[in-house]
């Protein structure tokens, strides 16, 4: 089942990667690499401690994908591999 950039963005800003990674059967550092590949911003170091005391900075918006960027990934065995990029010229996009 493919995971979209938007879903991953919401998950990594809702919980620490140490909680999100095992849910997808990857180590937290592998999940961080996937976020880099998909251009998903992640919380900075110390974010969760600051959030606990109410001093966390605001999360940055999810940048729009550039042409040719991977926009989703799917799990195969114990590894996650990028899904094919969406061709915005031929495939419709969701309107908000």
Tab-separated table of N, CA and C in Angstrom:
chain	number	residue	atom	x	y	z
A	1	UNK	N	0.852	-1.187	0.000
A	1	UNK	CA	0.000	0.000	0.000
A	1	UNK	C	0.895	1.247	0.000
A	2	UNK	N	0.757	2.114	-0.989
A	2	UNK	CA	1.612	3.296	-1.058
A	2	UNK	C	1.298	4.299	0.049
A	3	UNK	N	2.337	4.972	0.495
A	3	UNK	CA	2.213	6.030	1.503
A	3	UNK	C	2.546	7.340	0.786
A	4	UNK	N	1.677	8.328	0.883
A	4	UNK	CA	1.909	9.603	0.209
A	4	UNK	C	2.792	10.512	1.054
A	5	UNK	N	3.344	11.516	0.406
A	5	UNK	CA	4.148	12.518	1.101
A	5	UNK	C	3.325	13.187	2.193
A	6	UNK	N	2.059	13.478	1.891
A	6	UNK	CA	1.195	14.170	2.841
A	6	UNK	C	0.974	13.334	4.096
A	7	UNK	N	0.751	12.034	3.910
A	7	UNK	CA	0.552	11.136	5.050
A	7	UNK	C	1.814	11.064	5.899
A	8	UNK	N	2.946	10.912	5.247
A	8	UNK	CA	4.210	10.833	5.964
A	8	UNK	C	4.489	12.133	6.723
A	9	UNK	N	4.215	13.263	6.105
A	9	UNK	CA	4.390	14.571	6.736
A	9	UNK	C	3.571	14.657	8.024
A	10	UNK	N	2.301	14.266	7.946
A	10	UNK	CA	1.438	14.312	9.131
A	10	UNK	C	1.954	13.372	10.229
A	11	UNK	N	2.419	12.194	9.848
A	11	UNK	CA	2.890	11.217	10.836
A	11	UNK	C	4.157	11.681	11.550
A	12	UNK	N	5.148	12.215	10.800
A	12	UNK	CA	6.410	12.588	11.446
A	12	UNK	C	6.281	13.849	12.281
A	13	UNK	N	5.234	14.649	12.065
A	13	UNK	CA	5.013	15.827	12.906
A	13	UNK	C	4.041	15.526	14.040
A	14	UNK	N	3.418	14.351	14.043
A	14	UNK	CA	2.515	13.971	15.128
A	14	UNK	C	3.236	13.170	16.205
A	15	UNK	N	4.265	12.399	15.821
A	15	UNK	CA	5.003	11.535	16.753
A	15	UNK	C	6.473	11.515	16.371
A	16	UNK	N	7.347	11.194	17.333
A	16	UNK	CA	8.768	11.053	17.003
A	16	UNK	C	9.001	9.908	16.014
A	17	UNK	N	10.074	10.018	15.252
A	17	UNK	CA	10.391	8.986	14.254
A	17	UNK	C	10.625	7.629	14.904
A	18	UNK	N	11.033	7.623	16.148
A	18	UNK	CA	11.253	6.354	16.840
A	18	UNK	C	9.932	5.596	17.015
A	19	UNK	N	8.807	6.303	16.947
A	19	UNK	CA	7.491	5.665	17.013
A	19	UNK	C	6.934	5.384	15.627
A	20	UNK	N	7.184	6.268	14.689
A	20	UNK	CA	6.635	6.120	13.335
A	20	UNK	C	7.387	5.046	12.545
A	21	UNK	N	8.710	4.990	12.689
A	21	UNK	CA	9.523	4.035	11.933
A	21	UNK	C	9.083	2.589	12.096
A	22	UNK	N	8.989	2.092	13.339
A	22	UNK	CA	8.585	0.697	13.511
A	22	UNK	C	7.204	0.375	12.942
A	23	UNK	N	6.322	1.337	12.909
A	23	UNK	CA	5.000	1.116	12.335
A	23	UNK	C	5.104	0.761	10.855
A	24	UNK	N	6.133	1.297	10.205
A	24	UNK	CA	6.357	1.012	8.789
A	24	UNK	C	7.482	-0.005	8.578
A	25	UNK	N	7.909	-0.619	9.667
A	25	UNK	CA	8.938	-1.671	9.636
A	25	UNK	C	10.276	-1.175	9.112
A	26	UNK	N	10.666	0.035	9.521
A	26	UNK	CA	11.978	0.586	9.192
A	26	UNK	C	12.569	1.220	10.447
A	27	UNK	N	13.891	1.388	10.445
A	27	UNK	CA	14.552	2.092	11.535
A	27	UNK	C	14.280	3.588	11.372
A	28	UNK	N	14.333	4.345	12.482
A	28	UNK	CA	14.089	5.788	12.385
A	28	UNK	C	15.020	6.501	11.398
A	29	UNK	N	16.300	6.088	11.345
A	29	UNK	CA	17.207	6.752	10.405
A	29	UNK	C	16.841	6.433	8.951
A	30	UNK	N	16.296	5.257	8.679
A	30	UNK	CA	15.829	4.945	7.325
A	30	UNK	C	14.617	5.811	6.971
A	31	UNK	N	13.746	6.014	7.950
A	31	UNK	CA	12.582	6.862	7.724
A	31	UNK	C	13.017	8.299	7.430
A	32	UNK	N	14.050	8.766	8.119
A	32	UNK	CA	14.577	10.107	7.861
A	32	UNK	C	15.100	10.208	6.431
A	33	UNK	N	15.770	9.168	5.945
A	33	UNK	CA	16.273	9.167	4.566
A	33	UNK	C	15.116	9.202	3.565
A	34	UNK	N	14.045	8.496	3.878
A	34	UNK	CA	12.868	8.504	3.002
A	34	UNK	C	12.263	9.907	2.975
A	35	UNK	N	12.221	10.563	4.131
A	35	UNK	CA	11.694	11.928	4.189
A	35	UNK	C	12.536	12.870	3.332
A	36	UNK	N	13.849	12.704	3.364
A	36	UNK	CA	14.726	13.531	2.532
A	36	UNK	C	14.428	13.270	1.060
A	37	UNK	N	14.307	12.022	0.696
A	37	UNK	CA	14.041	11.661	-0.707
A	37	UNK	C	12.716	12.240	-1.204
A	38	UNK	N	11.699	12.237	-0.327
A	38	UNK	CA	10.381	12.738	-0.710
A	38	UNK	C	10.204	14.231	-0.433
A	39	UNK	N	11.275	14.885	0.050
A	39	UNK	CA	11.239	16.306	0.400
A	39	UNK	C	10.164	16.604	1.436
A	40	UNK	N	10.129	15.794	2.494
A	40	UNK	CA	9.210	15.998	3.604
A	40	UNK	C	10.007	16.607	4.766
A	41	UNK	N	9.674	17.828	5.212
A	41	UNK	CA	10.400	18.403	6.339
A	41	UNK	C	10.138	17.599	7.611
A	42	UNK	N	11.161	17.485	8.445
A	42	UNK	CA	11.038	16.720	9.695
A	42	UNK	C	11.316	17.643	10.881
A	43	UNK	N	10.820	17.298	12.060
A	43	UNK	CA	11.082	18.122	13.238
A	43	UNK	C	12.583	18.195	13.541
A	44	UNK	N	13.066	19.372	13.957
A	44	UNK	CA	14.482	19.497	14.281
A	44	UNK	C	14.813	18.804	15.597
A	45	UNK	N	16.079	18.615	15.826
A	45	UNK	CA	16.535	18.003	17.072
A	45	UNK	C	16.015	18.822	18.259
A	46	UNK	N	15.500	18.147	19.259
A	46	UNK	CA	14.973	18.808	20.452
A	46	UNK	C	13.528	19.251	20.339
A	47	UNK	N	12.903	19.038	19.201
A	47	UNK	CA	11.530	19.493	18.980
A	47	UNK	C	10.559	18.894	19.994
A	48	UNK	N	10.663	17.590	20.233
A	48	UNK	CA	9.681	16.936	21.110
A	48	UNK	C	9.832	17.366	22.559
A	49	UNK	N	11.054	17.637	23.008
A	49	UNK	CA	11.260	18.144	24.367
A	49	UNK	C	10.679	19.552	24.491
A	50	UNK	N	10.908	20.384	23.473
A	50	UNK	CA	10.360	21.740	23.488
A	50	UNK	C	8.840	21.711	23.417
A	51	UNK	N	8.301	20.797	22.623
A	51	UNK	CA	6.843	20.702	22.495
A	51	UNK	C	6.216	20.310	23.829
A	52	UNK	N	6.906	19.464	24.564
A	52	UNK	CA	6.398	18.998	25.857
A	52	UNK	C	6.209	20.162	26.831
A	53	UNK	N	7.069	21.174	26.741
A	53	UNK	CA	6.962	22.329	27.641
A	53	UNK	C	6.313	23.533	26.962
A	54	UNK	N	5.773	23.325	25.753
A	54	UNK	CA	5.034	24.375	25.068
A	54	UNK	C	5.884	25.413	24.361
A	55	UNK	N	7.128	25.073	24.024
A	55	UNK	CA	8.017	26.045	23.364
A	55	UNK	C	8.487	25.587	21.989
A	56	UNK	N	7.769	24.695	21.387
A	56	UNK	CA	8.171	24.191	20.067
A	56	UNK	C	7.878	25.233	18.995
A	57	UNK	N	8.759	25.265	18.005
A	57	UNK	CA	8.541	26.176	16.877
A	57	UNK	C	7.461	25.599	15.968
A	58	UNK	N	6.884	26.448	15.158
A	58	UNK	CA	5.832	26.012	14.235
A	58	UNK	C	6.432	25.113	13.154
A	59	UNK	N	5.643	24.157	12.703
A	59	UNK	CA	6.152	23.270	11.657
A	59	UNK	C	6.090	23.971	10.303
A	60	UNK	N	7.093	23.740	9.485
A	60	UNK	CA	7.090	24.366	8.159
A	60	UNK	C	6.064	23.687	7.263
A	61	UNK	N	5.579	24.394	6.251
A	61	UNK	CA	4.619	23.762	5.342
A	61	UNK	C	5.307	22.700	4.479
A	62	UNK	N	4.523	21.762	4.015
A	62	UNK	CA	5.023	20.741	3.096
A	62	UNK	C	5.227	21.384	1.739
A	63	UNK	N	6.471	21.396	1.220
A	63	UNK	CA	6.683	22.019	-0.088
A	63	UNK	C	5.996	21.222	-1.197
A	64	UNK	N	5.607	21.920	-2.230
A	64	UNK	CA	5.010	21.250	-3.387
A	64	UNK	C	6.071	20.397	-4.064
A	65	UNK	N	5.676	19.244	-4.607
A	65	UNK	CA	6.659	18.419	-5.325
A	65	UNK	C	7.073	19.093	-6.626
A	66	UNK	N	8.335	18.918	-6.957
A	66	UNK	CA	8.850	19.427	-8.231
A	66	UNK	C	8.588	18.376	-9.303
A	67	UNK	N	8.553	18.760	-10.551
A	67	UNK	CA	8.367	17.759	-11.618
A	67	UNK	C	9.432	16.670	-11.517
A	68	UNK	N	8.995	15.432	-11.533
A	68	UNK	CA	9.914	14.304	-11.447
A	68	UNK	C	10.192	13.826	-10.033
A	69	UNK	N	9.744	14.567	-9.009
A	69	UNK	CA	9.948	14.119	-7.625
A	69	UNK	C	9.089	12.895	-7.333
A	70	UNK	N	9.595	12.035	-6.443
A	70	UNK	CA	8.771	10.939	-5.947
A	70	UNK	C	7.725	11.540	-5.019
A	71	UNK	N	6.488	11.077	-5.124
A	71	UNK	CA	5.419	11.624	-4.299
A	71	UNK	C	4.809	10.577	-3.375
A	72	UNK	N	5.247	9.338	-3.496
A	72	UNK	CA	4.777	8.275	-2.611
A	72	UNK	C	5.805	7.161	-2.604
A	73	UNK	N	5.689	6.270	-1.623
A	73	UNK	CA	6.557	5.098	-1.572
A	73	UNK	C	5.764	3.939	-1.030
A	74	UNK	N	6.262	2.757	-1.338
A	74	UNK	CA	5.554	1.580	-0.836
A	74	UNK	C	6.559	0.607	-0.261
A	75	UNK	N	6.066	-0.198	0.631
A	75	UNK	CA	6.908	-1.154	1.343
A	75	UNK	C	6.998	-2.450	0.556
A	76	UNK	N	8.206	-2.971	0.455
A	76	UNK	CA	8.417	-4.285	-0.175
A	76	UNK	C	9.325	-5.064	0.744
A	77	UNK	N	8.779	-6.062	1.414
A	77	UNK	CA	9.559	-6.815	2.396
A	77	UNK	C	9.899	-5.913	3.558
A	78	UNK	N	11.157	-5.884	3.945
A	78	UNK	CA	11.591	-5.032	5.041
A	78	UNK	C	12.097	-3.681	4.564
A	79	UNK	N	12.030	-3.412	3.271
A	79	UNK	CA	12.571	-2.174	2.732
A	79	UNK	C	11.465	-1.343	2.103
A	80	UNK	N	11.661	-0.059	2.086
A	80	UNK	CA	10.739	0.846	1.417
A	80	UNK	C	11.398	1.306	0.133
A	81	UNK	N	10.661	1.296	-0.923
A	81	UNK	CA	11.195	1.753	-2.205
A	81	UNK	C	10.296	2.848	-2.743
A	82	UNK	N	10.875	3.836	-3.404
A	82	UNK	CA	10.034	4.909	-3.932
A	82	UNK	C	9.085	4.386	-4.991
A	83	UNK	N	7.882	4.896	-4.973
A	83	UNK	CA	6.923	4.575	-6.028
A	83	UNK	C	7.244	5.459	-7.221
A	84	UNK	N	6.656	5.141	-8.355
A	84	UNK	CA	6.932	5.946	-9.532
A	84	UNK	C	6.389	7.360	-9.316
A	85	UNK	N	7.075	8.349	-9.843
A	85	UNK	CA	6.569	9.719	-9.726
A	85	UNK	C	5.269	9.870	-10.514
A	86	UNK	N	4.406	10.740	-10.045
A	86	UNK	CA	3.177	11.037	-10.768
A	86	UNK	C	3.528	11.949	-11.929
A	87	UNK	N	3.014	11.634	-13.086
A	87	UNK	CA	3.191	12.500	-14.250
A	87	UNK	C	2.037	13.496	-14.233
A	88	UNK	N	2.322	14.706	-13.834
A	88	UNK	CA	1.266	15.708	-13.669
A	88	UNK	C	0.633	16.121	-14.981
A	89	UNK	N	1.266	15.791	-16.108
A	89	UNK	CA	0.697	16.145	-17.405
A	89	UNK	C	-0.418	15.182	-17.796
A	90	UNK	N	-0.348	13.917	-17.326
A	90	UNK	CA	-1.338	12.934	-17.758
A	90	UNK	C	-2.259	12.478	-16.644
A	91	UNK	N	-1.852	12.630	-15.375
A	91	UNK	CA	-2.683	12.157	-14.275
A	91	UNK	C	-3.315	13.329	-13.547
A	92	UNK	N	-4.609	13.251	-13.240
A	92	UNK	CA	-5.249	14.359	-12.527
A	92	UNK	C	-4.708	14.455	-11.100
A	93	UNK	N	-4.691	15.637	-10.564
A	93	UNK	CA	-4.278	15.845	-9.171
A	93	UNK	C	-5.499	16.160	-8.334
A	94	UNK	N	-5.379	15.915	-7.020
A	94	UNK	CA	-6.484	16.206	-6.120
A	94	UNK	C	-6.603	17.713	-5.945
A	95	UNK	N	-7.804	18.190	-5.909
A	95	UNK	CA	-8.043	19.611	-5.628
A	95	UNK	C	-8.530	19.731	-4.209
A	96	UNK	N	-7.972	20.685	-3.481
A	96	UNK	CA	-8.357	20.875	-2.076
A	96	UNK	C	-9.560	21.760	-1.962
